[in-house]
mmCIF file of C-alpha atoms in Angstrom:
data_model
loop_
_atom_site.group_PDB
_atom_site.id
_atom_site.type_symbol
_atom_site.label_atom_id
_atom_site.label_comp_id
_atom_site.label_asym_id
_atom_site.label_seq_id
_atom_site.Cartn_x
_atom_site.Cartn_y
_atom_site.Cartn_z
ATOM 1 C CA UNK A 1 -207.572 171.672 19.393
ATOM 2 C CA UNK A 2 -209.911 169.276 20.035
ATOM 3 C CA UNK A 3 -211.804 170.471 23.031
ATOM 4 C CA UNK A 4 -212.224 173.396 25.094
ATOM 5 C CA UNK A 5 -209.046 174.561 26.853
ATOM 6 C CA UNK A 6 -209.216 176.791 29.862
ATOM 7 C CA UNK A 7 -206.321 178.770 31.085
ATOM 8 C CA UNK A 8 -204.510 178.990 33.727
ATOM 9 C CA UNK A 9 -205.814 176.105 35.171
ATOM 10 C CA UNK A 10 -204.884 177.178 38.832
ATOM 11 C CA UNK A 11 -204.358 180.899 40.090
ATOM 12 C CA UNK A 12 -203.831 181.509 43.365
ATOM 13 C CA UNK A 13 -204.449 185.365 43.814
ATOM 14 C CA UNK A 14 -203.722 187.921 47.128
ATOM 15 C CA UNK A 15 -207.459 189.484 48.093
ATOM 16 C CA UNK A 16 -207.724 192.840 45.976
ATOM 17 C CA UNK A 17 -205.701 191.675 43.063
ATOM 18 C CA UNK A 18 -207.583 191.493 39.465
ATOM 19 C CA UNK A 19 -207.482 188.706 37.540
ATOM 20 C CA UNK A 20 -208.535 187.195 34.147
ATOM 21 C CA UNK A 21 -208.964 183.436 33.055
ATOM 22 C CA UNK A 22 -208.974 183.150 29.737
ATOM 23 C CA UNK A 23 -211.154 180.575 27.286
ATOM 24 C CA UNK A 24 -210.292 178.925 23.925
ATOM 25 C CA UNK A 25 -213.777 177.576 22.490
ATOM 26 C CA UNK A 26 -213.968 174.998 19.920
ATOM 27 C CA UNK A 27 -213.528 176.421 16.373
ATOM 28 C CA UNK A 28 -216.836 177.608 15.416
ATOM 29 C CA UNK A 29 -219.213 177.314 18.777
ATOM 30 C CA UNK A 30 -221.454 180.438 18.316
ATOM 31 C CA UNK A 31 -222.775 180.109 21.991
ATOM 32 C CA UNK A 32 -220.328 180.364 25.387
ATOM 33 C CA UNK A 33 -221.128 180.143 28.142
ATOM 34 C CA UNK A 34 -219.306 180.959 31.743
ATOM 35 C CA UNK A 35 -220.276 179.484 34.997
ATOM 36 C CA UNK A 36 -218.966 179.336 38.485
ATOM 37 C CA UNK A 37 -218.544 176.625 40.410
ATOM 38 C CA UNK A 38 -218.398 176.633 44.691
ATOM 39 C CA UNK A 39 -216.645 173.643 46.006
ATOM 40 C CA UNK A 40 -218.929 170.720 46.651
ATOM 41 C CA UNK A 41 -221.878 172.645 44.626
ATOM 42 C CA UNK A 42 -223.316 172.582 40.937
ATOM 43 C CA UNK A 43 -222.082 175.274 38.713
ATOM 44 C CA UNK A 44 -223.739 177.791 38.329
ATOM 45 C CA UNK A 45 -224.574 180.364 35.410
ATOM 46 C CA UNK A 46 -222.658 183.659 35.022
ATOM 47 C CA UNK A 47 -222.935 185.177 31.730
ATOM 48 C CA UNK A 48 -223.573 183.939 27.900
ATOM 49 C CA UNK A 49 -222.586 185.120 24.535
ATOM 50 C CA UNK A 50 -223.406 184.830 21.022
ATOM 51 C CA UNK A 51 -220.339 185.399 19.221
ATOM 52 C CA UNK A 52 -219.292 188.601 19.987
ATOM 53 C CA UNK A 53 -222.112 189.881 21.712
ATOM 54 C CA UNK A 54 -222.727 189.305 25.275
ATOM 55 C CA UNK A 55 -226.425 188.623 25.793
ATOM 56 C CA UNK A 56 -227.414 187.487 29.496
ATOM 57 C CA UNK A 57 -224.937 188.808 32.174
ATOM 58 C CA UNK A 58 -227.720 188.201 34.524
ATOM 59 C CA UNK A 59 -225.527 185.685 36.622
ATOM 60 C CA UNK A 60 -222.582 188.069 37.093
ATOM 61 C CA UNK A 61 -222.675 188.343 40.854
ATOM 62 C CA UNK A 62 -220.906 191.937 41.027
ATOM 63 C CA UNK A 63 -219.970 194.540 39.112
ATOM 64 C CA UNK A 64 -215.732 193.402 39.997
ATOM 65 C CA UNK A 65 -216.983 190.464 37.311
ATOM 66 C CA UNK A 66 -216.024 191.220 33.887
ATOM 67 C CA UNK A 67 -216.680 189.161 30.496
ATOM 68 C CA UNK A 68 -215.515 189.757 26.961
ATOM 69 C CA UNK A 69 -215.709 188.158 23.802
ATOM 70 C CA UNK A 70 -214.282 190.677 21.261
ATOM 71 C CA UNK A 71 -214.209 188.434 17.866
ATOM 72 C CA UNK A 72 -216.550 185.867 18.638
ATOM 73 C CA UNK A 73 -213.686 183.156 19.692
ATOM 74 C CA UNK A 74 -211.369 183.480 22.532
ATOM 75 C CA UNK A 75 -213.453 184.904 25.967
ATOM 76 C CA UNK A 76 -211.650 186.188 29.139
ATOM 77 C CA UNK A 77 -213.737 186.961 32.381
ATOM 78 C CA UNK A 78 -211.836 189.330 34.612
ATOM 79 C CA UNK A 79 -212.214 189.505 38.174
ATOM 80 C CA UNK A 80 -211.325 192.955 40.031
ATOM 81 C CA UNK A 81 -210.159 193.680 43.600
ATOM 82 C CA UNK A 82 -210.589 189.467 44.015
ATOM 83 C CA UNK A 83 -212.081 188.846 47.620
ATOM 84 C CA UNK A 84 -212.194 185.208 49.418
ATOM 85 C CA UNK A 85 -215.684 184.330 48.276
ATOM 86 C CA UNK A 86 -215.087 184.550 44.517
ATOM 87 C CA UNK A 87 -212.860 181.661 45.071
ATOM 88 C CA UNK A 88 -214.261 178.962 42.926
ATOM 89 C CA UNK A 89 -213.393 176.739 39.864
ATOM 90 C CA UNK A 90 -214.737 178.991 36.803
ATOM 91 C CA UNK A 91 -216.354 176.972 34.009
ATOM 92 C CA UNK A 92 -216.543 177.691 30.127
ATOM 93 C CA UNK A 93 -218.594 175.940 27.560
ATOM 94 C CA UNK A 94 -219.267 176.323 24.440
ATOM 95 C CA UNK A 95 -221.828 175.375 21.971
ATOM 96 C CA UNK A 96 -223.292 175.679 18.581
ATOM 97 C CA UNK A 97 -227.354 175.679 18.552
ATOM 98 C CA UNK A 98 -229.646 173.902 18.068
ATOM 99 C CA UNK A 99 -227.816 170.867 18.854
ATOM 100 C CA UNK A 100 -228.098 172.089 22.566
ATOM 101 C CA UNK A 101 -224.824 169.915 23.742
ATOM 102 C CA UNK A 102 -222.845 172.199 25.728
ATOM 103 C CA UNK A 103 -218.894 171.053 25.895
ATOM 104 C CA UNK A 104 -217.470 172.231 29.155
ATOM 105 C CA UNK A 105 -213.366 173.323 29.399
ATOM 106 C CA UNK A 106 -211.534 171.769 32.572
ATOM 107 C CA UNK A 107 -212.108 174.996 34.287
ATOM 108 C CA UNK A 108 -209.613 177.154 36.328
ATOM 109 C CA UNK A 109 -209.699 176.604 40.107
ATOM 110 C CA UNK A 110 -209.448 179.861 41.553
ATOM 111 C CA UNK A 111 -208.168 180.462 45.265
ATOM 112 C CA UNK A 112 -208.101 183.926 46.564
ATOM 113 C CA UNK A 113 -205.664 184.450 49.872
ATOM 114 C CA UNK B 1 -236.510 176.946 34.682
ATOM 115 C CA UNK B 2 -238.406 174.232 36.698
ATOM 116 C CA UNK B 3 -236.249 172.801 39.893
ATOM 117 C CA UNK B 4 -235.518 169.336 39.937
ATOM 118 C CA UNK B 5 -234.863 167.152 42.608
ATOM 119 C CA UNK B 6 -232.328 164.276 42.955
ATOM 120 C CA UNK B 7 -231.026 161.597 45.325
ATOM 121 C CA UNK B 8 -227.811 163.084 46.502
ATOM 122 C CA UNK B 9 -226.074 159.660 46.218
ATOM 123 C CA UNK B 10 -226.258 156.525 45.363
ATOM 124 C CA UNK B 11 -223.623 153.100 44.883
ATOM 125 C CA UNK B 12 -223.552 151.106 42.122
ATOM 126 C CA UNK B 13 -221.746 147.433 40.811
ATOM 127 C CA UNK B 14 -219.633 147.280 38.202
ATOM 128 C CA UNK B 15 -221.163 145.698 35.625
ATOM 129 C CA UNK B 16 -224.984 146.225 36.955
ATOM 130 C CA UNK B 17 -227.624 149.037 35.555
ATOM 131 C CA UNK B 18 -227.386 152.035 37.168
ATOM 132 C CA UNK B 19 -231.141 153.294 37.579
ATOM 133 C CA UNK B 20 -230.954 157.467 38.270
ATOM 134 C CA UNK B 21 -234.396 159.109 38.823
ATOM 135 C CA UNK B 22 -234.975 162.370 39.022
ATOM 136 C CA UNK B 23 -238.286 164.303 40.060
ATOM 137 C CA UNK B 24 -238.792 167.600 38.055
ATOM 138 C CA UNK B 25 -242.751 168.153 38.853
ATOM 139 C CA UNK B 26 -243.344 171.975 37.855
ATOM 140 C CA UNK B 27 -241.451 171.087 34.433
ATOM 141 C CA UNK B 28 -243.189 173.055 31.654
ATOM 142 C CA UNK B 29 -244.050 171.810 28.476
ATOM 143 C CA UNK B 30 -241.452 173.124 26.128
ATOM 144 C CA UNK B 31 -238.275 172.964 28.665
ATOM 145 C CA UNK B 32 -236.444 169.516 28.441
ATOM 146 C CA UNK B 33 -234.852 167.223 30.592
ATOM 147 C CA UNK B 34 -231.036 167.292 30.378
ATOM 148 C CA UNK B 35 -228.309 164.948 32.042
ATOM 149 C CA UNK B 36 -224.937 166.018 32.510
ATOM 150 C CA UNK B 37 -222.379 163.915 34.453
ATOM 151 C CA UNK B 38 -219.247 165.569 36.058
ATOM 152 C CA UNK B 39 -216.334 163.386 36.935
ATOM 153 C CA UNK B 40 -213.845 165.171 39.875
ATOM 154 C CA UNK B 41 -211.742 167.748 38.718
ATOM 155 C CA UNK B 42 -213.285 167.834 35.354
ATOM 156 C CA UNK B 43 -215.778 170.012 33.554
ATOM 157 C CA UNK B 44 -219.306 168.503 33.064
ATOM 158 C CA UNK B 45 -219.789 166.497 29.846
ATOM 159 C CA UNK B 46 -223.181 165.944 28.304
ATOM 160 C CA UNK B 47 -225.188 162.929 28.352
ATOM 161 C CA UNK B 48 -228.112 162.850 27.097
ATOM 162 C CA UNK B 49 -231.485 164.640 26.770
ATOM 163 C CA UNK B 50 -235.311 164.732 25.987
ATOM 164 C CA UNK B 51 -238.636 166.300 25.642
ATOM 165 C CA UNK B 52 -241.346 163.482 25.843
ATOM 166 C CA UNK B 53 -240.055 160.332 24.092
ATOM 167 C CA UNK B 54 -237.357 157.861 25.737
ATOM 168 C CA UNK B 55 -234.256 158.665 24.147
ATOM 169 C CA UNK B 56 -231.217 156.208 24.191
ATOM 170 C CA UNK B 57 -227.347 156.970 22.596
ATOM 171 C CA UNK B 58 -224.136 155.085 23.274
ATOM 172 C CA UNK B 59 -223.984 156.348 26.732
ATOM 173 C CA UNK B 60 -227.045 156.292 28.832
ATOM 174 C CA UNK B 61 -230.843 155.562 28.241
ATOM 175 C CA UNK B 62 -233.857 158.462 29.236
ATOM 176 C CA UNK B 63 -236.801 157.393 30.523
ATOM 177 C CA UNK B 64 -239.592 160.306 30.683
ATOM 178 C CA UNK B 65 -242.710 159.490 32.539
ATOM 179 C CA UNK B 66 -245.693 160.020 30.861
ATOM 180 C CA UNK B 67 -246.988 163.025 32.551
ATOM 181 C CA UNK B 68 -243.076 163.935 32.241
ATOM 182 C CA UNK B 69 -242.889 164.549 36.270
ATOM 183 C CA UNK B 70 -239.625 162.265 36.819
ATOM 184 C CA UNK B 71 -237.610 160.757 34.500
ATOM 185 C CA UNK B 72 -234.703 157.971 34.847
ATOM 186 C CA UNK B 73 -231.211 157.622 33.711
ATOM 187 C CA UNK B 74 -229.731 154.454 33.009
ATOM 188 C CA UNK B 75 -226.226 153.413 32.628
ATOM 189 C CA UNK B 76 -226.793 150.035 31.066
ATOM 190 C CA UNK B 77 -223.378 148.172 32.271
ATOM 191 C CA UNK B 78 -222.061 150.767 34.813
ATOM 192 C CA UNK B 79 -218.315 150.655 34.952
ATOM 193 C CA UNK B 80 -215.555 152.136 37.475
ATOM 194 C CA UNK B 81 -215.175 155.246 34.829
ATOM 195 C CA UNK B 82 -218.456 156.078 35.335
ATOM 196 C CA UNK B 83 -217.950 157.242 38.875
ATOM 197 C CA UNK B 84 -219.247 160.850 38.998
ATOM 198 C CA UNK B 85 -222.054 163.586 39.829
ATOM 199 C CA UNK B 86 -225.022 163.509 37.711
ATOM 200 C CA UNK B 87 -226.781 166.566 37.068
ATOM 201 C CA UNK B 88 -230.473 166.317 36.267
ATOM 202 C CA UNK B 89 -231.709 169.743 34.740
ATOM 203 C CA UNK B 90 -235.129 171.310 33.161
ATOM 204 C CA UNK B 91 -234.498 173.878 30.762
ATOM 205 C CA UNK B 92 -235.110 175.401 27.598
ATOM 206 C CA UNK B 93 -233.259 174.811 23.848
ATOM 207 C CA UNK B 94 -231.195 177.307 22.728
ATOM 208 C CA UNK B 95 -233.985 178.452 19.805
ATOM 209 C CA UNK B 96 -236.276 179.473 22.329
ATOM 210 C CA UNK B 97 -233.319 180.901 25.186
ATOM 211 C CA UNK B 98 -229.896 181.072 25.481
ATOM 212 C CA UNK B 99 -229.690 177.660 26.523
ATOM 213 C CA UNK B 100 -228.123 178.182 30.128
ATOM 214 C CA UNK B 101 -228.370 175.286 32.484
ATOM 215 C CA UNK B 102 -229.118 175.346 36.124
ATOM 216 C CA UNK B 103 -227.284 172.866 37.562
ATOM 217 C CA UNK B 104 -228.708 171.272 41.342
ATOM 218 C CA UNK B 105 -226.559 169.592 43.723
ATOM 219 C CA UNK B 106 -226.973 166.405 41.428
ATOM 220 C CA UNK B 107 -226.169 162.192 42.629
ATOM 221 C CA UNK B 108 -223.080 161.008 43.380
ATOM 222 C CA UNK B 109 -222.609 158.296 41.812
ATOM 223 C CA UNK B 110 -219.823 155.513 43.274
ATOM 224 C CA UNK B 111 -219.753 152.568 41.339
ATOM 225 C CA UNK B 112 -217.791 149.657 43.217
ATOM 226 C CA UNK B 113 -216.155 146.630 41.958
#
Protein backbone atom coordinates (compact mmCIF):
# COMPACT_ATOMS: atom_id res chain seq x y z
CA UNK A 1 0.00 0.00 0.00
CA UNK A 2 0.89 3.29 -0.13
CA UNK A 3 0.78 4.52 3.40
CA UNK A 4 0.47 3.31 6.78
CA UNK A 5 -2.78 1.46 7.50
CA UNK A 6 -4.00 1.01 11.02
CA UNK A 7 -6.54 -1.53 11.98
CA UNK A 8 -9.48 -1.61 13.26
CA UNK A 9 -9.98 1.82 12.99
CA UNK A 10 -12.68 1.94 15.84
CA UNK A 11 -13.06 -0.68 18.79
CA UNK A 12 -15.32 -0.15 21.23
CA UNK A 13 -14.29 -2.59 24.14
CA UNK A 14 -16.32 -3.63 27.72
CA UNK A 15 -13.71 -2.51 30.77
CA UNK A 16 -11.50 -5.75 31.45
CA UNK A 17 -11.53 -7.04 27.95
CA UNK A 18 -7.95 -7.32 26.06
CA UNK A 19 -7.45 -5.99 22.98
CA UNK A 20 -4.91 -5.61 20.10
CA UNK A 21 -4.72 -2.94 17.21
CA UNK A 22 -2.76 -4.01 14.73
CA UNK A 23 -0.15 -1.86 12.28
CA UNK A 24 0.88 -2.36 8.62
CA UNK A 25 4.13 -0.07 8.12
CA UNK A 26 5.29 0.99 4.83
CA UNK A 27 7.41 -1.69 3.07
CA UNK A 28 10.77 -1.25 4.39
CA UNK A 29 10.49 1.51 7.45
CA UNK A 30 13.15 0.12 9.89
CA UNK A 31 11.86 2.48 12.74
CA UNK A 32 7.98 2.33 14.32
CA UNK A 33 6.87 3.98 16.40
CA UNK A 34 3.47 3.81 18.71
CA UNK A 35 1.92 6.69 20.43
CA UNK A 36 -1.23 7.48 22.26
CA UNK A 37 -3.30 10.07 21.78
CA UNK A 38 -6.01 11.65 24.70
CA UNK A 39 -8.79 13.52 23.12
CA UNK A 40 -8.05 17.18 22.64
CA UNK A 41 -4.16 16.47 23.54
CA UNK A 42 -0.83 15.83 21.48
CA UNK A 43 0.15 12.28 21.12
CA UNK A 44 2.19 11.07 23.02
CA UNK A 45 5.15 8.41 22.89
CA UNK A 46 4.62 4.76 23.91
CA UNK A 47 7.15 2.47 22.66
CA UNK A 48 9.70 2.26 19.48
CA UNK A 49 11.24 -0.45 17.50
CA UNK A 50 13.94 -1.17 15.19
CA UNK A 51 12.81 -3.89 13.13
CA UNK A 52 12.22 -6.58 15.22
CA UNK A 53 13.61 -5.42 18.27
CA UNK A 54 11.79 -3.28 20.62
CA UNK A 55 14.16 -0.64 21.97
CA UNK A 56 12.43 2.17 24.22
CA UNK A 57 9.19 0.92 25.95
CA UNK A 58 9.77 3.74 28.26
CA UNK A 59 6.28 5.33 27.35
CA UNK A 60 4.24 2.16 28.01
CA UNK A 61 2.09 3.46 30.83
CA UNK A 62 1.40 -0.13 32.47
CA UNK A 63 2.40 -3.34 32.38
CA UNK A 64 -1.63 -4.33 30.69
CA UNK A 65 0.34 -2.48 27.50
CA UNK A 66 1.84 -4.89 25.23
CA UNK A 67 3.96 -4.29 21.86
CA UNK A 68 5.34 -6.72 19.33
CA UNK A 69 7.07 -6.62 16.24
CA UNK A 70 8.06 -10.27 15.47
CA UNK A 71 9.58 -9.91 11.72
CA UNK A 72 10.36 -6.44 11.57
CA UNK A 73 6.95 -5.46 9.55
CA UNK A 74 3.52 -5.81 10.84
CA UNK A 75 3.33 -4.48 14.89
CA UNK A 76 0.30 -5.16 17.19
CA UNK A 77 0.10 -3.41 20.71
CA UNK A 78 -2.21 -5.34 22.98
CA UNK A 79 -4.04 -3.90 25.71
CA UNK A 80 -5.12 -6.27 28.77
CA UNK A 81 -8.02 -6.04 31.24
CA UNK A 82 -8.84 -2.45 29.12
CA UNK A 83 -10.02 0.20 31.81
CA UNK A 84 -11.80 3.72 30.87
CA UNK A 85 -8.62 5.76 30.87
CA UNK A 86 -6.75 3.83 28.17
CA UNK A 87 -9.41 5.09 25.94
CA UNK A 88 -7.61 7.04 23.33
CA UNK A 89 -6.89 7.10 19.52
CA UNK A 90 -3.52 4.89 19.28
CA UNK A 91 -1.02 6.19 16.72
CA UNK A 92 1.64 4.23 14.54
CA UNK A 93 4.39 5.64 12.46
CA UNK A 94 6.88 4.49 10.79
CA UNK A 95 10.14 5.58 9.47
CA UNK A 96 13.38 4.80 7.86
CA UNK A 97 16.51 6.90 9.38
CA UNK A 98 18.18 9.25 8.83
CA UNK A 99 15.65 10.92 6.82
CA UNK A 100 13.88 11.57 10.25
CA UNK A 101 10.19 11.98 8.49
CA UNK A 102 7.96 9.99 10.52
CA UNK A 103 4.59 8.87 8.43
CA UNK A 104 1.77 8.50 10.87
CA UNK A 105 -1.29 5.63 10.15
CA UNK A 106 -4.95 7.09 10.71
CA UNK A 107 -4.86 5.59 14.09
CA UNK A 108 -7.55 3.45 15.88
CA UNK A 109 -9.89 5.37 18.20
CA UNK A 110 -10.27 3.32 21.10
CA UNK A 111 -13.37 3.64 23.56
CA UNK A 112 -13.47 1.47 26.55
CA UNK A 113 -17.24 1.08 28.24
CA UNK B 1 14.00 16.93 24.82
CA UNK B 2 13.65 20.77 25.28
CA UNK B 3 9.75 21.98 25.80
CA UNK B 4 8.43 24.25 23.44
CA UNK B 5 5.84 26.61 23.71
CA UNK B 6 3.07 27.62 21.23
CA UNK B 7 0.07 29.90 20.74
CA UNK B 8 -2.79 27.55 21.24
CA UNK B 9 -4.68 29.15 18.29
CA UNK B 10 -4.69 31.30 15.85
CA UNK B 11 -7.14 32.36 12.42
CA UNK B 12 -5.95 32.77 9.26
CA UNK B 13 -7.32 34.12 5.41
CA UNK B 14 -7.39 32.13 2.71
CA UNK B 15 -4.99 33.13 0.53
CA UNK B 16 -2.76 35.23 3.23
CA UNK B 17 0.71 33.92 4.98
CA UNK B 18 0.19 32.13 7.84
CA UNK B 19 3.09 33.28 10.33
CA UNK B 20 3.41 30.28 13.29
CA UNK B 21 6.06 31.03 15.98
CA UNK B 22 7.08 28.92 18.34
CA UNK B 23 9.40 29.57 21.50
CA UNK B 24 11.71 26.55 22.31
CA UNK B 25 14.37 28.49 24.71
CA UNK B 26 16.24 25.50 26.58
CA UNK B 27 16.68 23.87 22.94
CA UNK B 28 20.12 22.19 22.88
CA UNK B 29 22.44 22.36 20.24
CA UNK B 30 22.16 19.10 18.43
CA UNK B 31 18.15 18.55 18.88
CA UNK B 32 16.15 20.14 15.92
CA UNK B 33 13.14 21.90 15.41
CA UNK B 34 10.36 19.78 13.85
CA UNK B 35 6.76 20.79 12.54
CA UNK B 36 4.13 18.41 12.24
CA UNK B 37 0.54 19.43 11.33
CA UNK B 38 -2.48 17.17 12.26
CA UNK B 39 -5.71 17.66 10.43
CA UNK B 40 -9.02 16.15 12.62
CA UNK B 41 -9.37 12.64 12.59
CA UNK B 42 -6.13 12.07 10.90
CA UNK B 43 -2.67 11.01 11.93
CA UNK B 44 0.01 13.80 12.00
CA UNK B 45 1.90 14.34 8.73
CA UNK B 46 5.32 15.92 8.61
CA UNK B 47 6.18 19.28 7.56
CA UNK B 48 9.17 20.37 7.75
CA UNK B 49 12.33 20.63 9.90
CA UNK B 50 15.75 22.25 10.86
CA UNK B 51 18.84 22.65 12.85
CA UNK B 52 20.20 26.28 12.29
CA UNK B 53 19.60 27.33 8.66
CA UNK B 54 16.01 28.45 7.26
CA UNK B 55 14.77 25.61 5.47
CA UNK B 56 11.89 25.92 2.85
CA UNK B 57 10.06 22.71 0.74
CA UNK B 58 6.79 22.74 -1.16
CA UNK B 59 4.84 23.04 1.95
CA UNK B 60 5.90 25.49 4.54
CA UNK B 61 9.01 27.79 5.12
CA UNK B 62 11.33 27.53 8.73
CA UNK B 63 12.58 30.37 10.09
CA UNK B 64 15.24 29.66 13.04
CA UNK B 65 16.32 32.62 15.01
CA UNK B 66 19.74 33.12 15.30
CA UNK B 67 20.35 32.15 18.81
CA UNK B 68 17.73 29.31 17.66
CA UNK B 69 15.27 30.31 20.76
CA UNK B 70 11.96 30.56 18.51
CA UNK B 71 11.50 29.77 15.21
CA UNK B 72 8.47 30.51 12.64
CA UNK B 73 6.41 28.53 10.32
CA UNK B 74 5.03 29.90 7.33
CA UNK B 75 2.35 28.72 5.10
CA UNK B 76 3.02 30.99 2.16
CA UNK B 77 -0.73 31.10 0.56
CA UNK B 78 -2.72 29.42 3.41
CA UNK B 79 -5.70 27.62 2.02
CA UNK B 80 -9.03 26.03 3.63
CA UNK B 81 -7.05 22.44 3.55
CA UNK B 82 -4.67 23.71 5.65
CA UNK B 83 -6.96 23.93 8.63
CA UNK B 84 -5.27 21.90 11.42
CA UNK B 85 -3.04 21.60 14.73
CA UNK B 86 0.50 22.38 14.34
CA UNK B 87 2.89 20.71 16.43
CA UNK B 88 6.15 22.51 17.13
CA UNK B 89 8.75 19.95 18.63
CA UNK B 90 12.66 19.92 19.80
CA UNK B 91 14.18 16.71 19.46
CA UNK B 92 16.90 14.64 18.43
CA UNK B 93 17.63 12.68 14.77
CA UNK B 94 17.26 9.27 14.73
CA UNK B 95 21.42 8.71 14.46
CA UNK B 96 21.86 10.10 17.71
CA UNK B 97 18.16 8.59 19.44
CA UNK B 98 15.40 6.79 18.45
CA UNK B 99 13.88 9.69 17.01
CA UNK B 100 10.61 9.87 19.24
CA UNK B 101 8.75 13.12 19.19
CA UNK B 102 7.12 14.87 22.04
CA UNK B 103 4.32 16.37 20.82
CA UNK B 104 2.77 19.79 23.01
CA UNK B 105 -0.68 20.87 22.82
CA UNK B 106 0.35 22.63 19.43
CA UNK B 107 -1.89 25.88 17.39
CA UNK B 108 -4.96 25.47 16.01
CA UNK B 109 -4.95 26.68 13.08
CA UNK B 110 -8.56 27.92 11.34
CA UNK B 111 -8.07 29.38 8.17
CA UNK B 112 -11.33 31.31 6.94
CA UNK B 113 -12.47 32.27 3.60
Amino acid sequence: GAGVSQSPRYKVAKRGQDVALRCDPISGHVSLFWYQQALGQGPEFLTYFQNEAQLDKSGLPSDRFFAERPEGSVSTLKIQRTQQEDSAVYLCAGGDPPTDTQYFGPGTRLTVL
Amino acid sequence: DAKTTQPPSMDCAEGRAANLPCNHSTISGNEYVYWYRQIHSQGPQYIIHGLKNNETNEMASLIITEDRKSSTLILPHATLRDTAVYYCIAGFMTTDSWGKLQFGAGTQVVVTP
